[in-house]
XYZ file of C-alpha atoms in Angstrom:
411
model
C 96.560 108.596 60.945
C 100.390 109.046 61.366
C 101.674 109.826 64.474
C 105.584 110.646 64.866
C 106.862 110.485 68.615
C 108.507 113.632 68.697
C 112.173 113.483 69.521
C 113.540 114.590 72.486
C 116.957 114.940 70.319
C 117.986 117.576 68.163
C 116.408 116.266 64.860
C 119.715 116.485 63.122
C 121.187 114.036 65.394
C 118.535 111.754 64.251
C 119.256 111.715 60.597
C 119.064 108.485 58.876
C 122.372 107.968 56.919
C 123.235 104.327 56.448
C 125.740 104.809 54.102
C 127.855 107.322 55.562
C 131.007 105.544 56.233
C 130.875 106.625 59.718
C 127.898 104.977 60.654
C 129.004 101.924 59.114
C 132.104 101.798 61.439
C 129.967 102.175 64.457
C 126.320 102.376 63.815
C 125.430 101.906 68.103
C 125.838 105.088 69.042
C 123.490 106.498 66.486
C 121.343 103.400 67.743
C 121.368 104.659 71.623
C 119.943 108.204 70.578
C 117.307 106.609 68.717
C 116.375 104.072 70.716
C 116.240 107.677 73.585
C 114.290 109.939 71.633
C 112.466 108.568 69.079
C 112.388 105.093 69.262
C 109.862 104.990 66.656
C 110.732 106.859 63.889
C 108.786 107.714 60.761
C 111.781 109.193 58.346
C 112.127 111.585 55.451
C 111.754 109.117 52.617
C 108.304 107.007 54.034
C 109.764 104.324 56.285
C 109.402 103.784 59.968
C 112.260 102.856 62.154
C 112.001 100.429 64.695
C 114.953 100.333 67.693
C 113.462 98.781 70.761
C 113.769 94.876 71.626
C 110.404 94.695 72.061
C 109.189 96.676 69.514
C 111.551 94.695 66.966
C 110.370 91.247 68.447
C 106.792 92.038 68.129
C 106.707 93.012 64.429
C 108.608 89.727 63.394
C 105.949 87.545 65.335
C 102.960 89.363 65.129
C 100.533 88.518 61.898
C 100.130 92.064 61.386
C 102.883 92.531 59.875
C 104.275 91.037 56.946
C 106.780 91.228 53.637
C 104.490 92.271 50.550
C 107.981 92.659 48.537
C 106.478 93.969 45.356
C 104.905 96.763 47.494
C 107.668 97.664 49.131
C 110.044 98.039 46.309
C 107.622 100.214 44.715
C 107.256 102.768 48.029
C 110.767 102.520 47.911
C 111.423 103.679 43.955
C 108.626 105.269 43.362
C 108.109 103.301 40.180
C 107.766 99.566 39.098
C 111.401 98.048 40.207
C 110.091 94.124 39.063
C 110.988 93.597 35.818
C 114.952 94.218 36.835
C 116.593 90.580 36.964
C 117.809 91.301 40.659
C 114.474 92.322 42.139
C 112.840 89.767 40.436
C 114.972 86.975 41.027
C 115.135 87.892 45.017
C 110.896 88.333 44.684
C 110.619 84.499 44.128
C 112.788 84.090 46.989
C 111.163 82.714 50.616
C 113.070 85.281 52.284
C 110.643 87.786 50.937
C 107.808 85.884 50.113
C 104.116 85.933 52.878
C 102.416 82.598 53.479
C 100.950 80.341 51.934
C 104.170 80.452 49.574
C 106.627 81.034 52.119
C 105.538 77.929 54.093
C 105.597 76.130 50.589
C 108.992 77.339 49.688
C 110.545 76.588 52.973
C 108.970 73.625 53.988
C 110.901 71.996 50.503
C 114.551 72.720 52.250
C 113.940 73.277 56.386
C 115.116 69.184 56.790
C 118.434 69.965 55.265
C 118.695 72.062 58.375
C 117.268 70.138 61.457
C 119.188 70.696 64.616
C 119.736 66.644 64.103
C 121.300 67.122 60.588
C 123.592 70.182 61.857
C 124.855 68.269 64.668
C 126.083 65.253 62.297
C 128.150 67.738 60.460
C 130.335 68.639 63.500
C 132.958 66.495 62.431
C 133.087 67.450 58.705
C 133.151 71.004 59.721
C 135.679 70.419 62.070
C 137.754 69.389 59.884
C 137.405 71.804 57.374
C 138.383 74.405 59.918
C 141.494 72.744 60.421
C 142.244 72.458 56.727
C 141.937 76.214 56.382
C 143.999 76.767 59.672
C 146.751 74.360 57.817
C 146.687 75.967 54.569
C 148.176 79.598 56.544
C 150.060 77.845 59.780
C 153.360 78.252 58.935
C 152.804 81.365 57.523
C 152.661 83.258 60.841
C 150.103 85.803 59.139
C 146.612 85.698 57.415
C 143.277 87.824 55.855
C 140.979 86.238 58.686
C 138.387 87.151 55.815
C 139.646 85.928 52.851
C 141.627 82.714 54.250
C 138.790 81.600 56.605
C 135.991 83.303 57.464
C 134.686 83.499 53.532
C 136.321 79.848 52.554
C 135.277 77.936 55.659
C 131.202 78.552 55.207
C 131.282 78.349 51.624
C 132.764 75.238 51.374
C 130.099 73.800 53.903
C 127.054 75.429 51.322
C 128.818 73.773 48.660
C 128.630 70.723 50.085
C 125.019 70.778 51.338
C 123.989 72.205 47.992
C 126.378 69.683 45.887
C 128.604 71.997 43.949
C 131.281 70.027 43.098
C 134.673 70.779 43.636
C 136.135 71.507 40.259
C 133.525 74.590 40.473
C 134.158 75.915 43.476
C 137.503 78.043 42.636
C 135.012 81.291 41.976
C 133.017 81.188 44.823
C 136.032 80.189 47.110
C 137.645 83.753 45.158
C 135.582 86.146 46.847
C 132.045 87.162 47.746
C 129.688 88.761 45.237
C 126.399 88.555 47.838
C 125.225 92.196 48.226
C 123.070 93.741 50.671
C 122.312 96.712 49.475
C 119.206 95.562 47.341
C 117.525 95.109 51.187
C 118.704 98.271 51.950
C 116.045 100.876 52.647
C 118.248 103.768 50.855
C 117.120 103.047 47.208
C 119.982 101.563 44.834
C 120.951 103.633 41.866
C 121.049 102.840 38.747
C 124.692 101.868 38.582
C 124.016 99.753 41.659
C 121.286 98.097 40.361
C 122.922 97.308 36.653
C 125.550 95.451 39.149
C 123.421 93.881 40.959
C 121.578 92.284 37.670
C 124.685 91.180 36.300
C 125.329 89.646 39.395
C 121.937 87.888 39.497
C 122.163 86.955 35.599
C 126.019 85.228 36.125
C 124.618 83.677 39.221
C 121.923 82.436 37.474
C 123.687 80.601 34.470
C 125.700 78.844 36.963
C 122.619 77.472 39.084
C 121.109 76.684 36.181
C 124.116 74.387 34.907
C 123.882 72.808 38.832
C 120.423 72.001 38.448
C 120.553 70.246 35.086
C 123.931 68.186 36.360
C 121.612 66.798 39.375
C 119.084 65.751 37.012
C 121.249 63.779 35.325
C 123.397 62.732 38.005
C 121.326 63.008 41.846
C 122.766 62.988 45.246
C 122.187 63.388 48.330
C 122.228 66.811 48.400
C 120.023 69.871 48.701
C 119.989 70.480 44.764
C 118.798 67.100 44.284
C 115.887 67.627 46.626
C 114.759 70.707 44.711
C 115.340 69.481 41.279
C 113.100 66.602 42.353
C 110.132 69.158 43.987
C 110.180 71.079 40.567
C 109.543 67.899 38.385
C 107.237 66.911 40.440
C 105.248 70.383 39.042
C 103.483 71.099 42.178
C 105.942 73.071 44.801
C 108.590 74.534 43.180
C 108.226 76.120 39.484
C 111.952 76.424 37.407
C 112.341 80.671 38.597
C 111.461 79.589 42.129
C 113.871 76.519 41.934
C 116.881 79.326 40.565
C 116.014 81.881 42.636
C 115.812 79.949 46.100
C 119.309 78.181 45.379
C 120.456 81.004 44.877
C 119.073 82.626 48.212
C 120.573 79.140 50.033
C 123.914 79.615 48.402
C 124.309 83.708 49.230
C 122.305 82.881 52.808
C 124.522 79.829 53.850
C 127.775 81.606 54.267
C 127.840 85.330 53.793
C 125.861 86.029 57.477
C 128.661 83.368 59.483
C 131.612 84.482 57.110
C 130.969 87.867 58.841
C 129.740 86.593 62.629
C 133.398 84.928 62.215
C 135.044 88.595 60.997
C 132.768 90.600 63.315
C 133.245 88.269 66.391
C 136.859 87.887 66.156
C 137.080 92.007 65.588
C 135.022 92.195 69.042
C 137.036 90.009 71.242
C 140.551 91.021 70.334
C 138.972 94.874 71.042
C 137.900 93.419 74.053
C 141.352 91.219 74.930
C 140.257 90.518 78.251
C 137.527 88.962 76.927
C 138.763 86.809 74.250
C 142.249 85.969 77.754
C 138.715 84.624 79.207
C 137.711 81.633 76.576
C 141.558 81.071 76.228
C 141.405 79.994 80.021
C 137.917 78.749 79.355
C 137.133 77.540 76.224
C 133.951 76.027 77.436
C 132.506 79.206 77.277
C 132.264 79.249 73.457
C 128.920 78.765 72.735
C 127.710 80.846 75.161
C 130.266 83.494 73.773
C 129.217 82.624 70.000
C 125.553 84.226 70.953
C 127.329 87.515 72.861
C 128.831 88.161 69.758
C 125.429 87.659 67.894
C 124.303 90.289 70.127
C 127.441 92.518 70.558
C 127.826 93.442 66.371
C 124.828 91.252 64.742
C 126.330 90.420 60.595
C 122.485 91.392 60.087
C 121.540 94.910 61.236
C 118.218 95.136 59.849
C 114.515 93.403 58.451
C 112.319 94.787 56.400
C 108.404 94.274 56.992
C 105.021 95.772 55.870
C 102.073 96.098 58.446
C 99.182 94.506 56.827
C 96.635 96.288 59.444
C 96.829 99.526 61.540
C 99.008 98.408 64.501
C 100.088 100.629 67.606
C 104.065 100.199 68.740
C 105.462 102.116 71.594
C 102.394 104.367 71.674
C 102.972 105.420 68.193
C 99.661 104.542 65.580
C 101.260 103.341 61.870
C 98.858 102.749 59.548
C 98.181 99.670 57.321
C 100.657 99.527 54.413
C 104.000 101.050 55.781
C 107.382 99.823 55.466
C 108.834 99.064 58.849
C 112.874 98.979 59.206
C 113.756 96.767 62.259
C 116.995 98.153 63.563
C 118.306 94.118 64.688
C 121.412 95.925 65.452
C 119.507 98.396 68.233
C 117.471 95.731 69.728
C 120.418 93.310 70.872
C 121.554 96.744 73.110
C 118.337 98.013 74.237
C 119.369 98.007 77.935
C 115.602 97.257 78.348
C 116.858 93.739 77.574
C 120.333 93.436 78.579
C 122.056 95.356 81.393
C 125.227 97.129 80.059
C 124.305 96.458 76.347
C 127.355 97.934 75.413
C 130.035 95.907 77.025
C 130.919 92.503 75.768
C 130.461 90.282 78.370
C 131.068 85.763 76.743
C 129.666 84.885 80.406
C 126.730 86.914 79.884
C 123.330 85.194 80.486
C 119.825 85.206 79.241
C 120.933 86.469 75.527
C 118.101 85.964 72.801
C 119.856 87.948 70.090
C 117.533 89.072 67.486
C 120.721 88.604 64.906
C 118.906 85.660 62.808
C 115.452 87.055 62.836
C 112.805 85.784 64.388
C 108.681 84.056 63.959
C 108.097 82.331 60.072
C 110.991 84.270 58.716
C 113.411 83.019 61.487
C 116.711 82.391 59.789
C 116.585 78.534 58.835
C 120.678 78.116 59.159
C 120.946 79.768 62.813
C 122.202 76.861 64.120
C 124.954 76.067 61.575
C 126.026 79.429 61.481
C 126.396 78.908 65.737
C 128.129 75.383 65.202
C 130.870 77.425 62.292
C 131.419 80.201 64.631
C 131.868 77.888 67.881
C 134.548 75.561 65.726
C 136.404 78.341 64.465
C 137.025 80.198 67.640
C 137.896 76.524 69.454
C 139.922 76.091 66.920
C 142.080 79.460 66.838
C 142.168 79.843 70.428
C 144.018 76.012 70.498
C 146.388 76.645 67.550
C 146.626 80.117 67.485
C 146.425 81.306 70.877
C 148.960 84.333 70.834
C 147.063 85.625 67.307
C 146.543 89.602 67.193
C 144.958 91.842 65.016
C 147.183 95.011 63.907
C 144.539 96.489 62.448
C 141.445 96.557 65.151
C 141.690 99.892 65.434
C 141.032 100.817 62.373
C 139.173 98.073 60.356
C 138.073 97.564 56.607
C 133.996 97.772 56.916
C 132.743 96.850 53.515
C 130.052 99.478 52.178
C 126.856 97.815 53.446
C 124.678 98.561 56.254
C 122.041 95.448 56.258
C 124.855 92.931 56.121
C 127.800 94.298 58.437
C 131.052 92.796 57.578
C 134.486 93.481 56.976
C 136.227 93.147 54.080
C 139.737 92.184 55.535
C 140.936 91.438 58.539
C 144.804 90.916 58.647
C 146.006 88.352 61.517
C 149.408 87.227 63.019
C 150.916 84.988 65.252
C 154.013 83.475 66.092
């Protein structure tokens, strides 16, 4: 049987509105009075949210709970969603998928991504930071968005993937990755025809990669997967589309906005950003604040597969849980002042990439991105400001929090 923890809040308060362009610009209040009075919440349209650290870190660890996609989409729609191109396509995906074909899918790409590969890509990445930071120098002005923050991480994708340059002008353009099809609030139908075209251009393209790398193999991630697929035992040719795709969409739109979002935070917080100026070896540790302070991921979908108890609340077997990423790196449970940005703050496990089997596989080249691009900015372009902090551009999507420009000058 259900049990809702009855709020101590006015229920209105607690009203679940993702999309309201106010709780886009700053979601953490909401968070606080959820996280206060009902941190486990079962909402109007079926799901439960989930706000506490330890709440969140238990459901992404603990076997009980798990993806079942197909299940979910239907709670969410009330009707078969997975025959639509984008639902399908993301359904062969490993970021939905339970074992044993998650641990299949995954285990075909996770050595493009040891900490040992991501480490020997420093200097490439380095560079490439630089090459962006060259193209706008002289220029005194930038979109931190559109002339870095998107190019740099796409650029590094398309080389572990082996796009080759002459195709890269319409990625490099803009982003087309959306969020809303993880989105708890149900798409409609003009989102989802988007969303299918989307998945159906996407798709051609992929398809062209793959066939190129059959005839012409690398050393590159594509390669790899062609190869699994021929080999007919690991990798059919809709997994092999779909799961380039995820890598492609995966590999730079979550550090295109930890670059956006992070940068946002510290010139808010100029003392803070005055700080790694006069101490720039505090970058790393400042890369994982900023995971913490306004995650590019706010939330995870999972299903409990068994009746499971969380914060003295009983959900049954079979219910969609939302994991509120964004509430659990401020539950002052788990960090003192969760509010305040703090880059010398210590002990900080953000939940931003995830966390157990579903653990996001490029955490530590989206830390390595962020950590080059600040070094970077803060050498070349120490006296940069932002005129528009105090009001910035939040693109229309709650799961993946970005901006969609972010004007810079310097002198």
């Amino acid at each position: 049987m259900d049990i809702i923890a009855q709020p101590t809040a006015p229920a209105k308060d607690l009203e679940f509105n993702p999309l309201d362009p106010a709780f886009i610009a700053d979601p953490y209040p909401f968070y606080r009075r959820l996280r206060e009075a009902a941190p486990v919440l079962k909402t109007p349209q079926g799901f439960w949210l989930i706000t506490r650290y330890d709440d969140v870190a238990l459901s992404l660890r603990d076997k009980r709970f798990g993806k079942d996609f197909e299940g979910n989409m239907r709670r969410r729609y009330g009707t078969d969603r997975m025959n639509e191109p984008a639902v399908a396509s993301l359904a062969k995906t490993m970021l939905v998928q339970d074992p044993p074909d998650h641990t299949r899918l995954r285990g075909l790409v996770t050595k493009a991504f040891t900490a040992r590969r991501v480490a020997d890509m420093r200097p490439r990445i380095k560079e490439l930071v630089d090459e962006q930071l060259d193209r706008v120098a002289d220029k005194g002005e930038m979109d931190v968005m559109r002339d870095l923050a998107h190019r740099l991480p796409v650029i590094v994708i398309c080389d572990m993937l082996g796009i080759p340059e002459e195709h890269r002008a319409p990625f490099l353009a803009g982003s087309n990755v959306n969020g809303r099809i993880l989105e708890p609030v149900p798409m409609t139908r003009e989102e989802l025809d988007q969303a299918n075209r989307n998945t159906q251009m996407a798709g051609v393209y992929f398809n062209q990669l793959c066939e190129l790398r059959r005839r012409e193999p690398r050393d590159d991630l594509t390669t790899e997967l062609v190869k699994a697929e021929e080999a007919g035992d690991k990798l059919s040719a809709e997994e092999l589309q779909a799961n380039i795709g995820l890598l492609f969409g995966a590999g730079h739109e979550t550090t295109t906005n930890l670059i956006g979002n992070g940068l946002l935070a510290l010139h808010r917080n100029r003392d803070q950003w005055e700080r790694l100026k006069a101490d720039p070896s505090l970058i790393p540790n400042a890369v994982e604040e900023l995971l913490r302070y306004d995650s590019s991921v706010q939330i995870t979908g999972r299903v409990t597969h068994a009746e499971v108890e969380l914060g003295g609340v009983t959900i049954g077997a079979e219910q969609s849980i939302v994991a509120l990423l964004g509430a659990a790196n401020r539950d002052p449970a788990q960090y003192p002042d969760p509010d305040r940005l703090d880059v010398g703050r210590e002990h900080i496990r953000p939940m931003s990439f995830g966390g157990g089997i579903h653990h996001c596989l490029g955490a530590q080249l989206a830390r390595l991105e962020a950590e080059l691009v600040f070094a970077a900015l803060i050498e070349r372009m120490p006296n940069l400001t932002l005129p528009e902090k105090d009001a910035p551009a939040w693109r229309r999507s709650f799961t993946l929090r970005g901006l969609s420009k972010l004007p810079a000058v310097w002198h």
